[in-house]
Amino acid sequence: MTDTDLLAAAFEEHRDHLRAVAYRLLGSMTDADDAVQDAWLRLTGSDTREVENLGGWLTTVVARVSLNMLRSRRHRNEEPVGDSWPGAAEAAARDGAAAASGRPGPPGDPEDEAVLADSVGLALLVVLDTLTPAERLAFVLHDMFAMPFTEVADVLGRSTDATRQLASRARRRVRGAPSPDHAADFARQREVASAFLAAARGGDFAALVALLDSDVTLTGDAFTVPSGRPALLHGADLVAKGAATASARAEHSQLALVDGAVGIVFAPAGRLQIVLALTVSPERRITAIDVIGDPDRLRRLRLAVLPG
C-alpha cells in the first residue's frame, strides 16, 4: 500500500465527521461536500508528519474553508437551496462527532454544554441561517462538536473572549427558537403535507379534497402556468383537480422546509423549479397553497429538503 493509499484510508475514517461539521456550518450538502473535498486536496498538499491529531487538523481545515464560503455567500446574498437532508452526516453529528475527531466532550458548565437536542431537529437549520458567519462557526464548532474556544478563536482570528461572546449570542438565539408548540405545529404541517403529496402522486381526488379546506385558495405565479399568466383557484374541488392532474410532477417532488414551514419542492435532477408553500390550519386542513416558480422569489426562499 502506497503512502497515498494510507493517507486516503486515514481521511475516509474522518469523512462522515467532516461532512457533519461542514453541513452544520453551511446548511447545504453540496457545499459541505465541496468543503470536504477541499480539505482532502489540502491534506495531500501538506506535510502532516508532525500532526498528532489528524481528525482535529482536518476539522480545522474544513471550518476555515466553510467560514470563507459563508462569508462569500453572505457577500453575494446567496442561500443554499434544493439540497437533500444528509444521512451519514447527521448520524455522525448525533452519535458523537466530537469523539470521532479525538476531542473531549463539552465542559460541565451548563453555559458550555451542547444545546442541540433531537427535538430541535430540522428547524435548527433555519435558525442557524439567521446567525452571522462568525456566530454560526463559534456555535457549531464549540456547542455541537466540542472544539475548545481557543481553537475556534484561532479559526476565526479573534480572541478567546470574543469567540465566547459570539457563541453565547448564537446560543441564546438557538435556545429561544424552538418550543413545544412549534414542534407540535411542525409535526402537524408535515403530516398534512406528506398526505397531500401522496394523494397527488396517486391522483387520488377524494383524498386531496379531504385534506383541503372548503375555502382553500391556490395562487400560482406566471412562471408556473403554461399560459404565462398568474393563476388563482378557489375551492377544494378545483384545487384538488389541479393537484391530481399534476401527479407526474408530484412523483418527483419532496417535502421541504420553506421559510421555516413544511412545503413541497419540485427539483428534477437537483435543479429547483417549483416550490409549493402550504398553509395548514389547526384542523389539519390546507387553507392556502402558493405555487412559486419565479426564479427571483425562489432565490429568496430558505429551503431544506426533508428526509422521506
Tab-separated table of C-alpha atoms in Angstrom:
chain	number	residue	atom	x	y	z
A	1	MET	CA	0.000	0.000	0.000
A	2	THR	CA	1.403	3.389	-1.006
A	3	ASP	CA	1.649	6.467	1.211
A	4	THR	CA	-1.223	7.986	-0.781
A	5	ASP	CA	-3.358	4.930	-0.098
A	6	LEU	CA	-2.613	5.161	3.617
A	7	LEU	CA	-3.449	8.868	3.622
A	8	ALA	CA	-6.703	8.219	1.768
A	9	ALA	CA	-7.665	5.485	4.216
A	10	ALA	CA	-6.997	7.791	7.164
A	11	PHE	CA	-9.051	10.532	5.539
A	12	GLU	CA	-12.001	8.200	4.943
A	13	GLU	CA	-12.109	7.431	8.668
A	14	HIS	CA	-12.970	11.093	9.276
A	15	ARG	CA	-15.124	11.813	6.209
A	16	ASP	CA	-18.539	11.436	7.883
A	17	HIS	CA	-17.467	13.636	10.773
A	18	LEU	CA	-16.123	16.291	8.406
A	19	ARG	CA	-19.330	16.240	6.367
A	20	ALA	CA	-21.361	16.637	9.574
A	21	VAL	CA	-19.306	19.681	10.597
A	22	ALA	CA	-19.428	21.235	7.135
A	23	TYR	CA	-23.148	20.607	6.752
A	24	ARG	CA	-23.991	22.212	10.083
A	25	LEU	CA	-21.816	25.179	9.146
A	26	LEU	CA	-23.097	25.581	5.592
A	27	GLY	CA	-26.629	24.158	5.593
A	28	SER	CA	-26.017	22.694	2.139
A	29	MET	CA	-24.881	19.154	1.436
A	30	THR	CA	-23.421	20.219	-1.906
A	31	ASP	CA	-21.329	22.930	-0.266
A	32	ALA	CA	-20.390	20.545	2.544
A	33	ASP	CA	-19.034	18.002	0.070
A	34	ASP	CA	-17.075	20.762	-1.659
A	35	ALA	CA	-15.548	21.799	1.669
A	36	VAL	CA	-14.597	18.196	2.479
A	37	GLN	CA	-13.044	17.777	-0.963
A	38	ASP	CA	-11.061	20.966	-0.423
A	39	ALA	CA	-9.801	19.531	2.883
A	40	TRP	CA	-8.618	16.392	1.058
A	41	LEU	CA	-6.732	18.478	-1.504
A	42	ARG	CA	-5.074	20.481	1.256
A	43	LEU	CA	-4.189	17.287	3.093
A	44	THR	CA	-2.452	15.806	0.037
A	45	GLY	CA	-0.517	19.034	-0.431
A	46	SER	CA	0.628	19.360	3.179
A	47	ASP	CA	3.311	17.762	5.317
A	48	THR	CA	1.306	16.228	8.163
A	49	ARG	CA	4.012	14.016	9.614
A	50	GLU	CA	4.093	16.155	12.766
A	51	VAL	CA	0.290	16.235	13.127
A	52	GLU	CA	-0.711	14.219	16.201
A	53	ASN	CA	-4.478	14.556	15.809
A	54	LEU	CA	-5.398	14.224	12.138
A	55	GLY	CA	-9.117	14.473	12.868
A	56	GLY	CA	-8.656	17.759	14.684
A	57	TRP	CA	-6.393	19.103	11.928
A	58	LEU	CA	-8.939	18.210	9.233
A	59	THR	CA	-11.804	19.684	11.254
A	60	THR	CA	-9.927	22.973	11.486
A	61	VAL	CA	-9.295	22.965	7.737
A	62	VAL	CA	-12.968	22.271	6.961
A	63	ALA	CA	-14.003	25.001	9.411
A	64	ARG	CA	-11.780	27.586	7.718
A	65	VAL	CA	-12.963	26.589	4.257
A	66	SER	CA	-16.590	26.736	5.422
A	67	LEU	CA	-16.092	30.140	7.024
A	68	ASN	CA	-14.784	31.525	3.750
A	69	MET	CA	-17.759	30.037	1.922
A	70	LEU	CA	-20.208	31.536	4.430
A	71	ARG	CA	-18.639	34.962	4.112
A	72	SER	CA	-18.632	34.765	0.328
A	73	ARG	CA	-22.262	33.602	0.297
A	74	ARG	CA	-23.372	36.445	2.526
A	75	HIS	CA	-21.482	38.951	0.405
A	76	ARG	CA	-23.344	37.690	-2.686
A	77	ASN	CA	-26.620	37.402	-0.724
A	78	GLU	CA	-26.988	33.753	-1.708
A	79	GLU	CA	-28.737	30.949	0.115
A	80	PRO	CA	-28.339	27.189	-0.442
A	81	VAL	CA	-31.441	25.632	-1.995
A	82	GLY	CA	-32.568	22.221	-3.160
A	83	ASP	CA	-30.247	20.119	-1.027
A	84	SER	CA	-31.305	16.828	0.474
A	85	TRP	CA	-31.072	16.129	4.175
A	86	PRO	CA	-27.862	14.192	4.844
A	87	GLY	CA	-27.959	10.718	6.298
A	88	ALA	CA	-24.456	9.710	7.318
A	89	ALA	CA	-23.531	13.284	8.181
A	90	GLU	CA	-26.447	13.643	10.565
A	91	ALA	CA	-25.683	10.262	12.104
A	92	ALA	CA	-22.136	11.375	12.766
A	93	ALA	CA	-23.422	14.515	14.431
A	94	ARG	CA	-25.876	12.615	16.612
A	95	ASP	CA	-23.600	9.772	17.579
A	96	GLY	CA	-20.721	11.786	18.904
A	97	ALA	CA	-18.793	13.501	16.190
A	98	ALA	CA	-16.596	15.027	18.829
A	99	ALA	CA	-15.364	11.591	19.781
A	100	ALA	CA	-14.670	10.811	16.132
A	101	SER	CA	-12.329	13.769	15.998
A	102	GLY	CA	-10.472	12.674	19.130
A	103	ARG	CA	-11.725	15.634	21.165
A	104	PRO	CA	-13.172	15.557	24.682
A	105	GLY	CA	-16.860	16.216	25.251
A	106	PRO	CA	-18.165	19.652	26.196
A	107	PRO	CA	-17.315	21.024	29.643
A	108	GLY	CA	-19.731	20.518	32.505
A	109	ASP	CA	-20.703	24.180	32.869
A	110	PRO	CA	-24.342	24.427	31.635
A	111	GLU	CA	-23.436	27.503	29.590
A	112	ASP	CA	-20.874	25.428	27.722
A	113	GLU	CA	-22.988	22.310	27.144
A	114	ALA	CA	-24.097	21.348	23.663
A	115	VAL	CA	-27.604	22.717	23.133
A	116	LEU	CA	-28.636	20.674	20.115
A	117	ALA	CA	-31.390	18.187	21.030
A	118	ASP	CA	-33.322	15.763	18.878
A	119	SER	CA	-36.473	17.820	19.435
A	120	VAL	CA	-34.812	20.791	17.712
A	121	GLY	CA	-34.064	18.707	14.648
A	122	LEU	CA	-34.837	20.120	11.249
A	123	ALA	CA	-35.817	23.611	12.365
A	124	LEU	CA	-32.277	24.258	13.608
A	125	LEU	CA	-31.001	24.913	10.100
A	126	VAL	CA	-33.442	27.776	9.696
A	127	VAL	CA	-32.215	29.335	12.934
A	128	LEU	CA	-28.548	28.869	12.015
A	129	ASP	CA	-29.167	30.778	8.781
A	130	THR	CA	-30.055	33.850	10.847
A	131	LEU	CA	-26.608	33.939	12.506
A	132	THR	CA	-23.573	35.771	11.214
A	133	PRO	CA	-20.825	33.529	9.798
A	134	ALA	CA	-18.689	34.077	12.907
A	135	GLU	CA	-21.573	33.335	15.292
A	136	ARG	CA	-22.523	30.231	13.374
A	137	LEU	CA	-18.990	28.906	13.334
A	138	ALA	CA	-18.445	29.589	17.045
A	139	PHE	CA	-21.717	27.895	17.990
A	140	VAL	CA	-21.400	24.881	15.710
A	141	LEU	CA	-17.760	24.104	16.443
A	142	HIS	CA	-17.955	24.586	20.197
A	143	ASP	CA	-21.509	23.721	21.212
A	144	MET	CA	-22.126	20.956	18.698
A	145	PHE	CA	-18.663	19.492	18.112
A	146	ALA	CA	-16.867	20.325	21.376
A	147	MET	CA	-13.976	22.219	19.831
A	148	PRO	CA	-12.220	24.254	22.550
A	149	PHE	CA	-12.748	28.016	22.339
A	150	THR	CA	-9.012	28.561	21.936
A	151	GLU	CA	-9.067	26.565	18.696
A	152	VAL	CA	-12.288	28.165	17.470
A	153	ALA	CA	-10.744	31.562	18.122
A	154	ASP	CA	-7.751	30.553	16.015
A	155	VAL	CA	-10.044	29.674	13.101
A	156	LEU	CA	-11.878	32.996	13.418
A	157	GLY	CA	-8.761	35.077	14.018
A	158	ARG	CA	-10.313	36.557	17.177
A	159	SER	CA	-9.593	36.463	20.886
A	160	THR	CA	-10.916	33.639	23.023
A	161	ASP	CA	-13.155	36.022	24.974
A	162	ALA	CA	-14.618	37.472	21.779
A	163	THR	CA	-15.270	33.959	20.483
A	164	ARG	CA	-17.051	33.017	23.711
A	165	GLN	CA	-19.301	36.048	23.263
A	166	LEU	CA	-20.099	35.058	19.682
A	167	ALA	CA	-21.097	31.564	20.791
A	168	SER	CA	-23.151	32.961	23.662
A	169	ARG	CA	-25.136	35.233	21.340
A	170	ALA	CA	-25.764	32.371	18.944
A	171	ARG	CA	-26.719	30.049	21.810
A	172	ARG	CA	-29.367	32.457	23.107
A	173	ARG	CA	-30.908	32.737	19.656
A	174	VAL	CA	-30.949	28.976	19.132
A	175	ARG	CA	-32.347	28.223	22.570
A	176	GLY	CA	-35.062	30.801	22.111
A	177	ALA	CA	-36.256	29.488	18.755
A	178	PRO	CA	-37.751	26.009	19.171
A	179	SER	CA	-40.662	25.388	21.525
A	180	PRO	CA	-43.059	22.537	22.273
A	181	ASP	CA	-45.824	24.425	20.457
A	182	HIS	CA	-43.576	24.913	17.431
A	183	ALA	CA	-42.624	21.226	17.425
A	184	ALA	CA	-46.281	20.176	17.519
A	185	ASP	CA	-47.128	22.648	14.762
A	186	PHE	CA	-44.262	21.352	12.658
A	187	ALA	CA	-45.427	17.741	13.113
A	188	ARG	CA	-48.972	18.714	12.091
A	189	GLN	CA	-47.728	20.527	8.973
A	190	ARG	CA	-45.535	17.614	7.993
A	191	GLU	CA	-48.324	15.054	8.445
A	192	VAL	CA	-50.721	17.025	6.234
A	193	ALA	CA	-48.089	17.880	3.591
A	194	SER	CA	-46.985	14.239	3.398
A	195	ALA	CA	-50.562	13.052	2.923
A	196	PHE	CA	-51.184	15.723	0.285
A	197	LEU	CA	-48.067	14.748	-1.670
A	198	ALA	CA	-49.001	11.045	-1.508
A	199	ALA	CA	-52.532	11.790	-2.737
A	200	ALA	CA	-51.213	13.997	-5.533
A	201	ARG	CA	-48.786	11.284	-6.650
A	202	GLY	CA	-51.654	8.814	-6.867
A	203	GLY	CA	-54.042	11.276	-8.468
A	204	ASP	CA	-56.442	10.494	-5.606
A	205	PHE	CA	-59.092	13.218	-5.984
A	206	ALA	CA	-61.140	12.185	-2.939
A	207	ALA	CA	-58.091	12.092	-0.655
A	208	LEU	CA	-56.994	15.517	-1.910
A	209	VAL	CA	-60.406	17.056	-1.240
A	210	ALA	CA	-60.369	15.596	2.289
A	211	LEU	CA	-57.084	17.395	3.001
A	212	LEU	CA	-58.213	20.761	1.662
A	213	ASP	CA	-60.272	23.394	3.413
A	214	SER	CA	-63.515	24.077	1.545
A	215	ASP	CA	-62.382	27.695	1.012
A	216	VAL	CA	-58.787	26.835	0.055
A	217	THR	CA	-57.095	29.155	-2.426
A	218	LEU	CA	-54.243	28.290	-4.758
A	219	THR	CA	-52.167	31.036	-6.342
A	220	GLY	CA	-49.543	30.393	-8.995
A	221	ASP	CA	-47.169	32.946	-10.440
A	222	ALA	CA	-46.685	33.397	-14.176
A	223	PHE	CA	-43.693	31.022	-14.204
A	224	THR	CA	-45.833	28.068	-13.076
A	225	VAL	CA	-48.653	28.377	-15.602
A	226	PRO	CA	-48.374	27.373	-19.293
A	227	SER	CA	-50.271	30.498	-20.340
A	228	GLY	CA	-47.646	32.688	-18.695
A	229	ARG	CA	-50.302	34.484	-16.634
A	230	PRO	CA	-50.762	34.239	-12.846
A	231	ALA	CA	-53.417	31.738	-11.785
A	232	LEU	CA	-55.932	31.710	-8.943
A	233	LEU	CA	-58.055	28.702	-7.962
A	234	HIS	CA	-60.638	28.760	-5.193
A	235	GLY	CA	-62.397	25.857	-3.537
A	236	ALA	CA	-61.420	22.299	-2.646
A	237	ASP	CA	-62.747	20.701	-5.837
A	238	LEU	CA	-60.846	22.967	-8.237
A	239	VAL	CA	-57.594	22.820	-6.254
A	240	ALA	CA	-57.825	19.025	-5.875
A	241	LYS	CA	-58.435	18.643	-9.607
A	242	GLY	CA	-55.351	20.729	-10.356
A	243	ALA	CA	-53.233	18.712	-7.932
A	244	ALA	CA	-54.458	15.416	-9.345
A	245	THR	CA	-53.533	16.426	-12.892
A	246	ALA	CA	-50.000	17.207	-11.687
A	247	SER	CA	-49.368	13.656	-10.443
A	248	ALA	CA	-46.344	13.189	-12.731
A	249	ARG	CA	-44.662	16.247	-11.233
A	250	ALA	CA	-45.659	15.197	-7.729
A	251	GLU	CA	-43.894	11.879	-8.272
A	252	HIS	CA	-40.594	13.762	-8.441
A	253	SER	CA	-41.357	16.222	-5.635
A	254	GLN	CA	-40.260	16.151	-1.994
A	255	LEU	CA	-41.226	17.613	1.343
A	256	ALA	CA	-39.092	20.558	2.408
A	257	LEU	CA	-38.778	23.349	4.902
A	258	VAL	CA	-39.895	26.511	3.115
A	259	ASP	CA	-39.021	29.582	5.177
A	260	GLY	CA	-39.486	27.528	8.336
A	261	ALA	CA	-42.768	25.843	7.372
A	262	VAL	CA	-43.338	22.476	5.706
A	263	GLY	CA	-43.939	22.687	1.967
A	264	ILE	CA	-43.131	20.812	-1.230
A	265	VAL	CA	-40.340	21.305	-3.779
A	266	PHE	CA	-40.031	20.091	-7.372
A	267	ALA	CA	-36.361	19.901	-8.330
A	268	PRO	CA	-35.721	17.380	-11.116
A	269	ALA	CA	-32.045	16.448	-11.435
A	270	GLY	CA	-31.358	18.722	-8.463
A	271	ARG	CA	-32.489	21.854	-10.323
A	272	LEU	CA	-35.089	23.746	-8.320
A	273	GLN	CA	-38.075	24.699	-10.485
A	274	ILE	CA	-41.194	24.967	-8.329
A	275	VAL	CA	-41.998	25.366	-4.625
A	276	LEU	CA	-45.394	24.874	-3.016
A	277	ALA	CA	-45.723	26.915	0.170
A	278	LEU	CA	-48.582	25.448	2.226
A	279	THR	CA	-50.704	27.000	4.954
A	280	VAL	CA	-52.152	24.358	7.292
A	281	SER	CA	-54.935	25.090	9.786
A	282	PRO	CA	-55.132	23.703	13.346
A	283	GLU	CA	-57.864	21.404	11.980
A	284	ARG	CA	-55.272	19.776	9.693
A	285	ARG	CA	-56.646	21.259	6.510
A	286	ILE	CA	-54.696	23.119	3.846
A	287	THR	CA	-56.155	26.618	3.598
A	288	ALA	CA	-53.754	28.114	1.037
A	289	ILE	CA	-51.176	26.979	-1.499
A	290	ASP	CA	-48.699	29.384	-3.054
A	291	VAL	CA	-47.064	27.867	-6.139
A	292	ILE	CA	-43.750	29.619	-6.765
A	293	GLY	CA	-41.712	29.375	-9.952
A	294	ASP	CA	-40.333	32.895	-10.258
A	295	PRO	CA	-36.506	32.489	-10.091
A	296	ASP	CA	-36.143	35.711	-8.086
A	297	ARG	CA	-38.639	34.512	-5.479
A	298	LEU	CA	-37.084	31.047	-5.385
A	299	ARG	CA	-33.666	32.541	-4.657
A	300	ARG	CA	-35.023	34.397	-1.652
A	301	LEU	CA	-36.540	31.289	-0.044
A	302	ARG	CA	-34.809	29.385	2.730
A	303	LEU	CA	-35.131	25.721	1.776
A	304	ALA	CA	-34.017	22.380	3.169
A	305	VAL	CA	-35.407	19.146	1.765
A	306	LEU	CA	-36.728	16.855	4.499
A	307	PRO	CA	-35.935	13.150	4.746
A	308	GLY	CA	-38.531	10.748	3.454
